[in-house]
XYZ file of C-alpha atoms in Angstrom:
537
model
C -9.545 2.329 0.185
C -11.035 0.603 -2.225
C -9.621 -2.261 -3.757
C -9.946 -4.009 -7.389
C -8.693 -7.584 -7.638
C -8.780 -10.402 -10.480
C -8.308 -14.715 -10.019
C -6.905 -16.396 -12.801
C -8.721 -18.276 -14.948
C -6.255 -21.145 -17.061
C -4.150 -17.884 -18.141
C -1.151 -18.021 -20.725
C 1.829 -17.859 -18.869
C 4.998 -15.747 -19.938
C 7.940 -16.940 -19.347
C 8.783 -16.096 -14.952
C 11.974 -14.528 -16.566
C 13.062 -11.741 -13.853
C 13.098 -9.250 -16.725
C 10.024 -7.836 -17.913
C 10.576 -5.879 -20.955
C 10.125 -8.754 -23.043
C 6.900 -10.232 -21.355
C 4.152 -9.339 -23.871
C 0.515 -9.979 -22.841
C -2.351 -9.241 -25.460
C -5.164 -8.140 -23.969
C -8.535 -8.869 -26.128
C -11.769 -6.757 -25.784
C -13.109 -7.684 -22.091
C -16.371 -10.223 -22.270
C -17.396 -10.504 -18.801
C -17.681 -6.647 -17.104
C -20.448 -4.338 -18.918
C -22.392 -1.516 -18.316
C -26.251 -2.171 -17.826
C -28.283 -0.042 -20.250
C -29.753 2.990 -19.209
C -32.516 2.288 -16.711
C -31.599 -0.757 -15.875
C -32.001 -2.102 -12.218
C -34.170 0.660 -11.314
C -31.394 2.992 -11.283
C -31.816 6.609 -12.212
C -30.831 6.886 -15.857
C -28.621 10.047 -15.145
C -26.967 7.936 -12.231
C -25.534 6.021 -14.845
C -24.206 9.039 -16.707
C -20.014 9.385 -16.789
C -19.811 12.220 -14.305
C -16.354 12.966 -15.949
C -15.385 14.062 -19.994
C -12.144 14.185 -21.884
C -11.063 18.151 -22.272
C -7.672 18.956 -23.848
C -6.238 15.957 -23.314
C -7.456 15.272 -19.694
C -10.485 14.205 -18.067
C -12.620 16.774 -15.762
C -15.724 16.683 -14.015
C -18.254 17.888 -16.024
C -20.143 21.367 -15.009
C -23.543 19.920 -14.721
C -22.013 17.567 -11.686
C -19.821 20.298 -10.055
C -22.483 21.347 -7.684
C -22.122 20.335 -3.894
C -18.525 18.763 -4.439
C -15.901 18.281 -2.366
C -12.842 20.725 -1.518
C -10.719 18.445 -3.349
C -12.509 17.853 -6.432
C -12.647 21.610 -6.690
C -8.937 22.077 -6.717
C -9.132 19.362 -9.646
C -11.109 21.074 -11.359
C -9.299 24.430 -11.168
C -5.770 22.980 -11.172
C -5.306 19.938 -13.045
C -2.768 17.556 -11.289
C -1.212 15.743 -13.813
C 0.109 18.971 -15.525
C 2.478 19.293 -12.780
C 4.141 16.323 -14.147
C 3.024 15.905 -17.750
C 3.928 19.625 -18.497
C 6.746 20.216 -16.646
C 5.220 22.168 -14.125
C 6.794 20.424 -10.856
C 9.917 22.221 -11.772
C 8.455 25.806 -11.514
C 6.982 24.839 -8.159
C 10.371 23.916 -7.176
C 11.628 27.136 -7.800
C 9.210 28.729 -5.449
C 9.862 29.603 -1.940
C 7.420 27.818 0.944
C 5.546 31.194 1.282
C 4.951 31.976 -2.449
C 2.971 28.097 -2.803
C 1.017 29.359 0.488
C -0.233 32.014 -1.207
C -1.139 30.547 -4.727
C -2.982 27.495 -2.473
C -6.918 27.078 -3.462
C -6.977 25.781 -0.558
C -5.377 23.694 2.720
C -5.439 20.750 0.285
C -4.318 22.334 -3.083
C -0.576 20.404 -2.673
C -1.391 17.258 -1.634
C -4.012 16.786 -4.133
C -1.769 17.865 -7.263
C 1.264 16.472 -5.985
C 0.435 13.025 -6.830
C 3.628 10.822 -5.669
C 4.262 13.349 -2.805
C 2.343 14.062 0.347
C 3.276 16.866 2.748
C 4.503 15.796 6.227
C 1.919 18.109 7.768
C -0.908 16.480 6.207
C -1.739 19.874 3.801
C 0.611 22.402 4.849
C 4.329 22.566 3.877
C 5.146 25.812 5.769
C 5.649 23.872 9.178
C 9.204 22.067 7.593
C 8.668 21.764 4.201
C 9.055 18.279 4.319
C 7.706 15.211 1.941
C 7.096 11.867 1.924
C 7.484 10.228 -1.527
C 5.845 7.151 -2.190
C 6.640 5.091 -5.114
C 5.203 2.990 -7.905
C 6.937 -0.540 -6.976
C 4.968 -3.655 -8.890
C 4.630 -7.109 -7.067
C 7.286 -5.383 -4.540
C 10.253 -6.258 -6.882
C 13.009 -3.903 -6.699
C 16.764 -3.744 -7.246
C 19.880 -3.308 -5.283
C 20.948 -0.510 -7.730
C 17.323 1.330 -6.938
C 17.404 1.330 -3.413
C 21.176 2.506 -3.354
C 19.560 5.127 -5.206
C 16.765 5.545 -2.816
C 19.275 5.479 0.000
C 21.403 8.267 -1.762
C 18.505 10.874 -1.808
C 17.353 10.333 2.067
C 21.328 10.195 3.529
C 21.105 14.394 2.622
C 18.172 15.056 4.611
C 20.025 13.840 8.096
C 18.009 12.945 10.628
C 14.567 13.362 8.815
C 15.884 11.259 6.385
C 14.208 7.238 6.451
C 12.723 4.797 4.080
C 9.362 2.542 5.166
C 8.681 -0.601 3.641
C 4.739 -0.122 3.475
C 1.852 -2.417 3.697
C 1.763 -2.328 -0.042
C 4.903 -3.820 -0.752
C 6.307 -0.374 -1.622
C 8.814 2.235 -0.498
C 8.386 5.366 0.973
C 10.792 7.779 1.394
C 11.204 10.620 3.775
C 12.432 14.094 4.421
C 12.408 15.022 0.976
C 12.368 18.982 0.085
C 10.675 20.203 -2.695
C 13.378 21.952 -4.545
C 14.635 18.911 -4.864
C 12.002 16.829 -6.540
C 12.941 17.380 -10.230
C 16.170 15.800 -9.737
C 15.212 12.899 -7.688
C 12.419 12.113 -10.373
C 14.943 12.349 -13.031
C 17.498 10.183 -10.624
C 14.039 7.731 -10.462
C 13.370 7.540 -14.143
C 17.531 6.886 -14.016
C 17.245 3.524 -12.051
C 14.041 2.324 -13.759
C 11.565 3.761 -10.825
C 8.535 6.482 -10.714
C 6.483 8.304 -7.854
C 4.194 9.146 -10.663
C 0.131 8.241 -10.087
C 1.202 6.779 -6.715
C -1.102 9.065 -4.047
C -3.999 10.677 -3.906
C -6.624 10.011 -6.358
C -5.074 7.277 -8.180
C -4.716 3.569 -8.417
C -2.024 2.454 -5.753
C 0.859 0.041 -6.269
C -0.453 -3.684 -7.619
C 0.878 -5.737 -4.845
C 1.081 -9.855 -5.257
C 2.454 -13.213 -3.725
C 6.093 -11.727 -2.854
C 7.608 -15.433 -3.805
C 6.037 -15.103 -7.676
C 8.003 -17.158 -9.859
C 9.841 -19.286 -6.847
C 6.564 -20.315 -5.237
C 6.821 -23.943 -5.433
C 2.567 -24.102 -4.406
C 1.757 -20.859 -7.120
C -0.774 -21.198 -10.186
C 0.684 -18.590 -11.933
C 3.701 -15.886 -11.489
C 1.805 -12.560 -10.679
C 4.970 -9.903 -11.317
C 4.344 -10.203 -15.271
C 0.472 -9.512 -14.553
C 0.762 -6.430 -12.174
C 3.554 -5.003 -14.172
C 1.764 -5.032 -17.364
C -0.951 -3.316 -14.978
C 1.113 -0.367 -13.345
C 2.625 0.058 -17.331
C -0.512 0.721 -18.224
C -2.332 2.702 -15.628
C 0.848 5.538 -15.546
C 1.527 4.907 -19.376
C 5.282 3.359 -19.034
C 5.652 6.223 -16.622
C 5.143 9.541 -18.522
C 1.735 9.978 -16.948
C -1.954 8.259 -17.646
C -4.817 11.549 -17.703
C -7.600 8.429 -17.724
C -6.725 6.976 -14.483
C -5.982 10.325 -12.184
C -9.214 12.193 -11.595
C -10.604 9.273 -9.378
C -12.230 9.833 -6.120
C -11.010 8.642 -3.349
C -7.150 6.063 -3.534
C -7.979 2.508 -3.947
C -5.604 -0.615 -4.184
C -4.858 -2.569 -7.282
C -4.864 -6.869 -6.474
C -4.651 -9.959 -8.077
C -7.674 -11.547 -6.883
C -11.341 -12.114 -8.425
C -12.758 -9.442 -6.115
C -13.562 -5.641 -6.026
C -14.851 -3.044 -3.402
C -12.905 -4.307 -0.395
C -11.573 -0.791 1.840
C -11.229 0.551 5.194
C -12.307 4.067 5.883
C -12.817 6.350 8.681
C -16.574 5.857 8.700
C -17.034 2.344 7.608
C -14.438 -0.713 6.413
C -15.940 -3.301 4.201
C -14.789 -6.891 2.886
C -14.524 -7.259 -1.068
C -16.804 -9.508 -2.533
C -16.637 -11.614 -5.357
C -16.751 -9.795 -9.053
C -18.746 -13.607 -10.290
C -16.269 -13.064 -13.633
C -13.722 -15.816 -14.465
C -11.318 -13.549 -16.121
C -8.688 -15.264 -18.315
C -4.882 -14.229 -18.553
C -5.169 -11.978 -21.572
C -8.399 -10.402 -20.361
C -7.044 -9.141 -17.138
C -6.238 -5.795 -18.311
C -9.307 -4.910 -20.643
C -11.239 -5.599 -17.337
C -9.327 -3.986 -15.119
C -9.333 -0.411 -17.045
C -13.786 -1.567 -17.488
C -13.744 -1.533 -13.590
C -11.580 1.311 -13.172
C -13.417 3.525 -15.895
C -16.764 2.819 -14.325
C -15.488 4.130 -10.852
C -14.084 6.986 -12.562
C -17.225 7.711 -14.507
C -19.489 7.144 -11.930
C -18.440 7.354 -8.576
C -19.560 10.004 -6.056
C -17.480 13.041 -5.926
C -19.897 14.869 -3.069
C -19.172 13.184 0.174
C -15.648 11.800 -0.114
C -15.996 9.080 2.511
C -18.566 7.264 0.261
C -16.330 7.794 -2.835
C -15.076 3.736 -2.904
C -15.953 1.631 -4.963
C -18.585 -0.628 -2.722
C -20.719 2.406 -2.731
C -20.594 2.315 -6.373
C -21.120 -1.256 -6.328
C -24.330 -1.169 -3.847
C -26.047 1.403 -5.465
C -26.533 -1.145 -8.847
C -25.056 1.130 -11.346
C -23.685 -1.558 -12.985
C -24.422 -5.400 -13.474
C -21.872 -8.224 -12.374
C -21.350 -11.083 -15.613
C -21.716 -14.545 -14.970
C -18.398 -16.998 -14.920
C -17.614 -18.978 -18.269
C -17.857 -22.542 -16.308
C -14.035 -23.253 -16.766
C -12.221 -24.422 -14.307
C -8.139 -22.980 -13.084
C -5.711 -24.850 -14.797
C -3.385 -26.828 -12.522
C -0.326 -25.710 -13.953
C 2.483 -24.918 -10.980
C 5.345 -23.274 -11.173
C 8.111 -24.932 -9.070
C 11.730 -23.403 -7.521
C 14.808 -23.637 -9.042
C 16.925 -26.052 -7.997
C 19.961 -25.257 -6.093
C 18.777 -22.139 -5.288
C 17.109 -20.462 -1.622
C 15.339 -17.292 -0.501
C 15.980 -15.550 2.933
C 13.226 -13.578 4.771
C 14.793 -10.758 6.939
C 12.691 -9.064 9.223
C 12.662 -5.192 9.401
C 10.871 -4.216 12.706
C 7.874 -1.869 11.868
C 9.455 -1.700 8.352
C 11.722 1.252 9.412
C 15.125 1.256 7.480
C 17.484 4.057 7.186
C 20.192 5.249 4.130
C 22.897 2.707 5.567
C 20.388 -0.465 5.790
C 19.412 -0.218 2.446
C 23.002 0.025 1.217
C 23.922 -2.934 2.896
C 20.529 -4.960 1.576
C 21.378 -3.702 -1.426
C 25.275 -5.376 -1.129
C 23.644 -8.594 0.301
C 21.127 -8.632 -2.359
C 24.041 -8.585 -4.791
C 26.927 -10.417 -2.933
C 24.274 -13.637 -2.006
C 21.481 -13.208 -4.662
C 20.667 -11.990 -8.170
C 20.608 -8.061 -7.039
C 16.838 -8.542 -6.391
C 14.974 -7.292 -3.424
C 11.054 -8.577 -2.585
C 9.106 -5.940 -0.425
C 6.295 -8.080 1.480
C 2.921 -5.978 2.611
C 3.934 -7.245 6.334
C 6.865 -4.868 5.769
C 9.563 -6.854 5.372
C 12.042 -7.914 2.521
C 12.808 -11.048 0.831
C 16.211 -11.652 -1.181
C 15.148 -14.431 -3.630
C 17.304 -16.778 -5.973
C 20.181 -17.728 -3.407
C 22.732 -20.440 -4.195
C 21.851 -22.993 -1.356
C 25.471 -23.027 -0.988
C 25.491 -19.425 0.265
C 22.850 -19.056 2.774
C 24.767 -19.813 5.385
C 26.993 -17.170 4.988
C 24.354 -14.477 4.673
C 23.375 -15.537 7.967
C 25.662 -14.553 9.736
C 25.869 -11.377 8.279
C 26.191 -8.677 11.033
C 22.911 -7.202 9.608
C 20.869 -10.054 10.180
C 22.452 -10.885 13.127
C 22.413 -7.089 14.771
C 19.719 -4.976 13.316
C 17.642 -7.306 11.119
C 17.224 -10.751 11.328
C 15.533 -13.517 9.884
C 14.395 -15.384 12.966
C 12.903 -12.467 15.388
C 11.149 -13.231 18.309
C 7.229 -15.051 17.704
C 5.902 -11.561 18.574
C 7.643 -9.475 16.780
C 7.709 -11.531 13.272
C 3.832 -10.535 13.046
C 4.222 -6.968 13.846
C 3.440 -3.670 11.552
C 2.866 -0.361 12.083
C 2.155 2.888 10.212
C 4.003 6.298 9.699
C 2.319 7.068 12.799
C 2.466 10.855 14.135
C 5.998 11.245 13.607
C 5.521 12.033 9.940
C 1.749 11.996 9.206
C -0.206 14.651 9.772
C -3.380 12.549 10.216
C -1.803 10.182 12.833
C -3.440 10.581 16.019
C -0.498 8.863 17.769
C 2.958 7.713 17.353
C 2.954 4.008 16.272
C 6.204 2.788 15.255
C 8.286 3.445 18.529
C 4.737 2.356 20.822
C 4.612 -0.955 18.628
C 7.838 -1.997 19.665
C 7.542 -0.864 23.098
C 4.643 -2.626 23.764
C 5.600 -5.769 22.145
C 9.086 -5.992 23.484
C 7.143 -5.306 27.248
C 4.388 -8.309 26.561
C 6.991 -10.982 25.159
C 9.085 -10.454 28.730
C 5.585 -11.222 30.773
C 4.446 -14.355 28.651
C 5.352 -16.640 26.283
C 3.784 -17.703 22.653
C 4.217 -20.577 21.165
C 2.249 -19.632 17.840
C 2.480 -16.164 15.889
C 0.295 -13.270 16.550
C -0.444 -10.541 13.962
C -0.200 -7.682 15.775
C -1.110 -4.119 13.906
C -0.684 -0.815 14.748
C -2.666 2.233 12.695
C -2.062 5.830 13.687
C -6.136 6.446 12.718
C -9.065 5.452 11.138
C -8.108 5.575 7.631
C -6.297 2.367 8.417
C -2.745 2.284 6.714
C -1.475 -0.519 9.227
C -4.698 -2.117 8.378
C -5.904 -3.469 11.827
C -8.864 -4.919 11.169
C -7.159 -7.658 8.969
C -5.267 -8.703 12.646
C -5.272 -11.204 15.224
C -5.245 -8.104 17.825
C -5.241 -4.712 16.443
C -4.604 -0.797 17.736
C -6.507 2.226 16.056
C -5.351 5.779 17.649
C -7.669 7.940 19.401
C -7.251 10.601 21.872
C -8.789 9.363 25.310
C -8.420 10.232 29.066
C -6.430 8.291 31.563
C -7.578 7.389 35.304
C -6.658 10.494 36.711
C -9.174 12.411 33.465
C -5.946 13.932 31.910
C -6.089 13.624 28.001
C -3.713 11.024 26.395
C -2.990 9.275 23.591
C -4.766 5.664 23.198
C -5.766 3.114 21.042
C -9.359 1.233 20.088
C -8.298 -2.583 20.289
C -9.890 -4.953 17.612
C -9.886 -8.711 18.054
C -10.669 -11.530 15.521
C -9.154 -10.126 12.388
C -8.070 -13.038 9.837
C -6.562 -13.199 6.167
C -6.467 -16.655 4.007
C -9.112 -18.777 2.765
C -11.108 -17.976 5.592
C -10.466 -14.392 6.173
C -12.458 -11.794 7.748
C -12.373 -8.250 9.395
C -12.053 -8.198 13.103
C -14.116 -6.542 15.366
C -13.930 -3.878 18.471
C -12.507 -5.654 21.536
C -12.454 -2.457 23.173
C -12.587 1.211 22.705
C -10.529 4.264 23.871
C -7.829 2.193 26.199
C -4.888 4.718 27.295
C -1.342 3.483 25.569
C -0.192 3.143 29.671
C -2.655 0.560 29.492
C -2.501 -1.495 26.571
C 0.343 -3.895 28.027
C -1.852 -5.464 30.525
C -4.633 -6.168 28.120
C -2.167 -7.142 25.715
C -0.840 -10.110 28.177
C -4.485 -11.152 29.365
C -6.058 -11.129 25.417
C -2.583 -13.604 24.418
C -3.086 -15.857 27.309
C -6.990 -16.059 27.139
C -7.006 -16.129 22.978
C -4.130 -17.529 21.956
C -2.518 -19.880 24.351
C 0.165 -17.610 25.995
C 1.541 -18.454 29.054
C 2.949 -16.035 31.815
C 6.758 -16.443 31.802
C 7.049 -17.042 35.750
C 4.904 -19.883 35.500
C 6.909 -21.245 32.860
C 9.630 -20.956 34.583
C 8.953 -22.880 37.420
C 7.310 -25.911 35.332
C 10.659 -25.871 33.658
């Protein structure tokens, strides 16, 4: 995915009110991203030609480019996605039984790619069960008690297909949605102050941040304003945004000053620095710059080189020097008196009767706000110190949930895995905890281990950012039977001196992984075998 971030440069702050409605941020005319001019860098002049127009209100890939594109941008160009939402169209699908949408399909990939917040269990074909996912449009990872009561109201119906997964972008997903349903859960959405809209597919995905914005005692500057201004903008206050749909491939939306950073199935690649000091009130001017070039320009033949770093390597467009200012040193600090609680959600899993009681702790302990983190697990911020010690020993956080979990498990996240993707190779959710719970009985840590689990190579559980990391594959076993298995990647890091990991070791059986598991934690990072400890002790 490819991923577009912005650093602060000495910004205006707004006030780090938890209300945003009256935050306003000006944004002037952007004066450090342009377009070369035609020619420039050696590039082909018609390289540098906007492969998309503006027709009736929407933007479509002009005819002269249509030529040798991709299934997907053909079903965009036939059926225009947004007018599912924009023109009321999702409710006529609705009406329409699971065979009669076979038939009217372009193709295998005609739903997913118009249904924009949804994605069919089956990865492309809803006649299996007819089930959804629904992702969401959740800025910063703030949300409400009253919106995930909500949220646990629509997936209590659906039974036992019915679950919420805090993501790795500080969002929600919900699942075992049916499609006749969907009108009224987006009007229930729009209800509670929430939207799927613009949140899959081709479109920007939810602007994550610091989860502790505003109650970081060690933050330059409160991020929830910024990336709400940003997801405003980009789905225009939720009614729908035609300029930022018809993009190429889904990308990820960060506060940081760089751009082009993605893992794909052929190739994952580390962002690197935009060289543009961006100010406060120039964050969004440059954002839609960046976002407009990639829609103009990017490639729309080959999807696995439509990302941005492709668009970035091939010089279409020049990178601005910095201004020479320096970040202000302005920091916000805590309230006093007040406490936030970390509670761990294993694999991020949650079902309707968790998030009802989060939602009552949220409001019985805090200020009725929830914090999604993009290590899948939830924050409730502004606590009276006075009270923490009561919401710990809540049965919830003492039975299910809890906000000291064993070393291993506190750096642990999955994906959907193969129980409700239909691109998973394997099941990862269940096999994460296995496997962890197995390893922390043989040795001992003393130090936390990101441990990541991704169902396959398009990298949802993100494994290359981890200590130790498991991609699916199929593979054979010892006795040359077929199996499910992992690739194991080593090294990964995140912080000021982050980098991807690399392959440890390819094609390992999911029998096997404990073993390698216990020697890479005692050779790498310090474990030691339990029985040993046990008799220094």
């Amino acid at each position: 995915m490819s991923s577009l971030s912005v650093k602060f440069l000495a910004p205006s702050l707004p006030n780090s009110s938890n209300r945003f409605k009256s935050v306003r941020l000006q944004a002037t005319p952007p004066q450090t991203v342009a377009a070369p001019a035609s020619g420039a860098a050696g590039v082909d002049a018609e390289r540098l030609e906007p492969r998309v127009e503006e027709k009736d209100g929407y933007f479509v890939l002009k005819e002269k480019f249509r030529q040798g594109t991709n299934p997907q941008e053909k079903v965009k160009i036939e059926k225009e996605p947004m007018k599912l939402f924009m023109e009321n169209g999702i409710e006529e699908l609705a009406k329409m039984s699971l065979e009669e949408i076979e038939k009217s399909k372009l193709s295998k990939d005609d739903i997913d790619v118009r249904l924009n917040g949804l994605v069919s269990s089956t990865g492309g074909s809803i006649s299996v069960n007819g089930r959804f996912m629904m992702r969401l449009k959740l800025p910063n990872g703030v949300t409400t008690s009253a919106q995930t009561r909500y949220l646990a109201s629509v997936i209590r119906k659906y039974g036992k297909d019915g679950c919420a997964d805090v993501t790795t972008r500080q969002n929600w997903q919900i699942r075992g949605v049916v499609l006749p349903d969907v009108p009224e859960i987006l009007k229930g959405l729009d209800e509670v102050g929430l939207t799927s809209l613009q949140s899959g597919m081709d479109n920007v995905r939810n602007p994550v941040g610091n989860p502790l914005a505003g109650i970081d005692p060690h933050e330059i500057v409160d991020t929830r304003p910024y990336n709400n201004l940003l997801s405003q903008y980009i789905t225009a206050n939720s009614r729908g945004n035609p300029a930022f749909t018809n993009f190429n491939k889904e990308r990820t939306l960060r506060v940081q000053s760089l751009v082009g950073g993605f893992f794909s199935t052929k190739r994952c690649a580390e962002a690197i620095p935009l060289d543009a000091w961006v100010p406060g009130d120039d964050i969004l001017p440059v954002c839609k710059a960046i976002l407009e070039a990639f829609r103009d320009l990017g490639a729309r033949g080959n999807r696995q080189k439509a990302r941005m770093m492709w668009l970035i390597e091939l010089k279409t467009w020049s990178r601005a020097s910095g201004r020479g200012e320096t970040i202000s040193e302005f920091i916000l600090r805590s309230k006093k008196g007040y406490s936030f609680v970390g509670i761990h959600i294993p694999v991020g899993r949650v079902q309707a009767d968790d998030m009802d009681e989060l939602a009552r702790l949220a409001d019985t302990y805090g200020s009725g706000e929830l914090r999604l983190t993009v290590e899948q697990n939830i924050i409730i911020p502004n606590i009276e110190n006075s009270k923490v010690e009561a919401l710990l020993q809540e049965p919830l956080l003492k039975d299910r949930f809890s906000h000291e979990p064993p070393i291993l498990m506190k750096g642990l996240v999955a994906c959907t895995g193969n129980q409700f993707c239909g691109q998973a190779i394997i099941e990862t959710k269940a096999r994460a905890l296995k496997v962890t719970e197995e390893v922390q009985r043989i040795v001992s840590v003393t130090k936390p281990v990101r441990m990541h689990w991704t169902g396959c190579p398009n990298s949802c559980g993100q494994v290359q950012v981890a200590d130790i990391g498991f991609m699916g594959c199929m593979t054979r076993d010892k006795d040359g039977k077929v199996v499910e298995g992992a690739d194991v990647y080593l090294g990964g890091r995140i912080g000021s001196d982050s980098h991807l990991g690399d392959i440890y070791k390819k094609a390992v059986p999911c029998d096997e992984l404990v073993p390698l598991v216990v020697e890479l934690l005692v050779e790498k990072f310090g474990a030691v075998p339990r029985e040993r400890e046990e008799s220094e002790d």
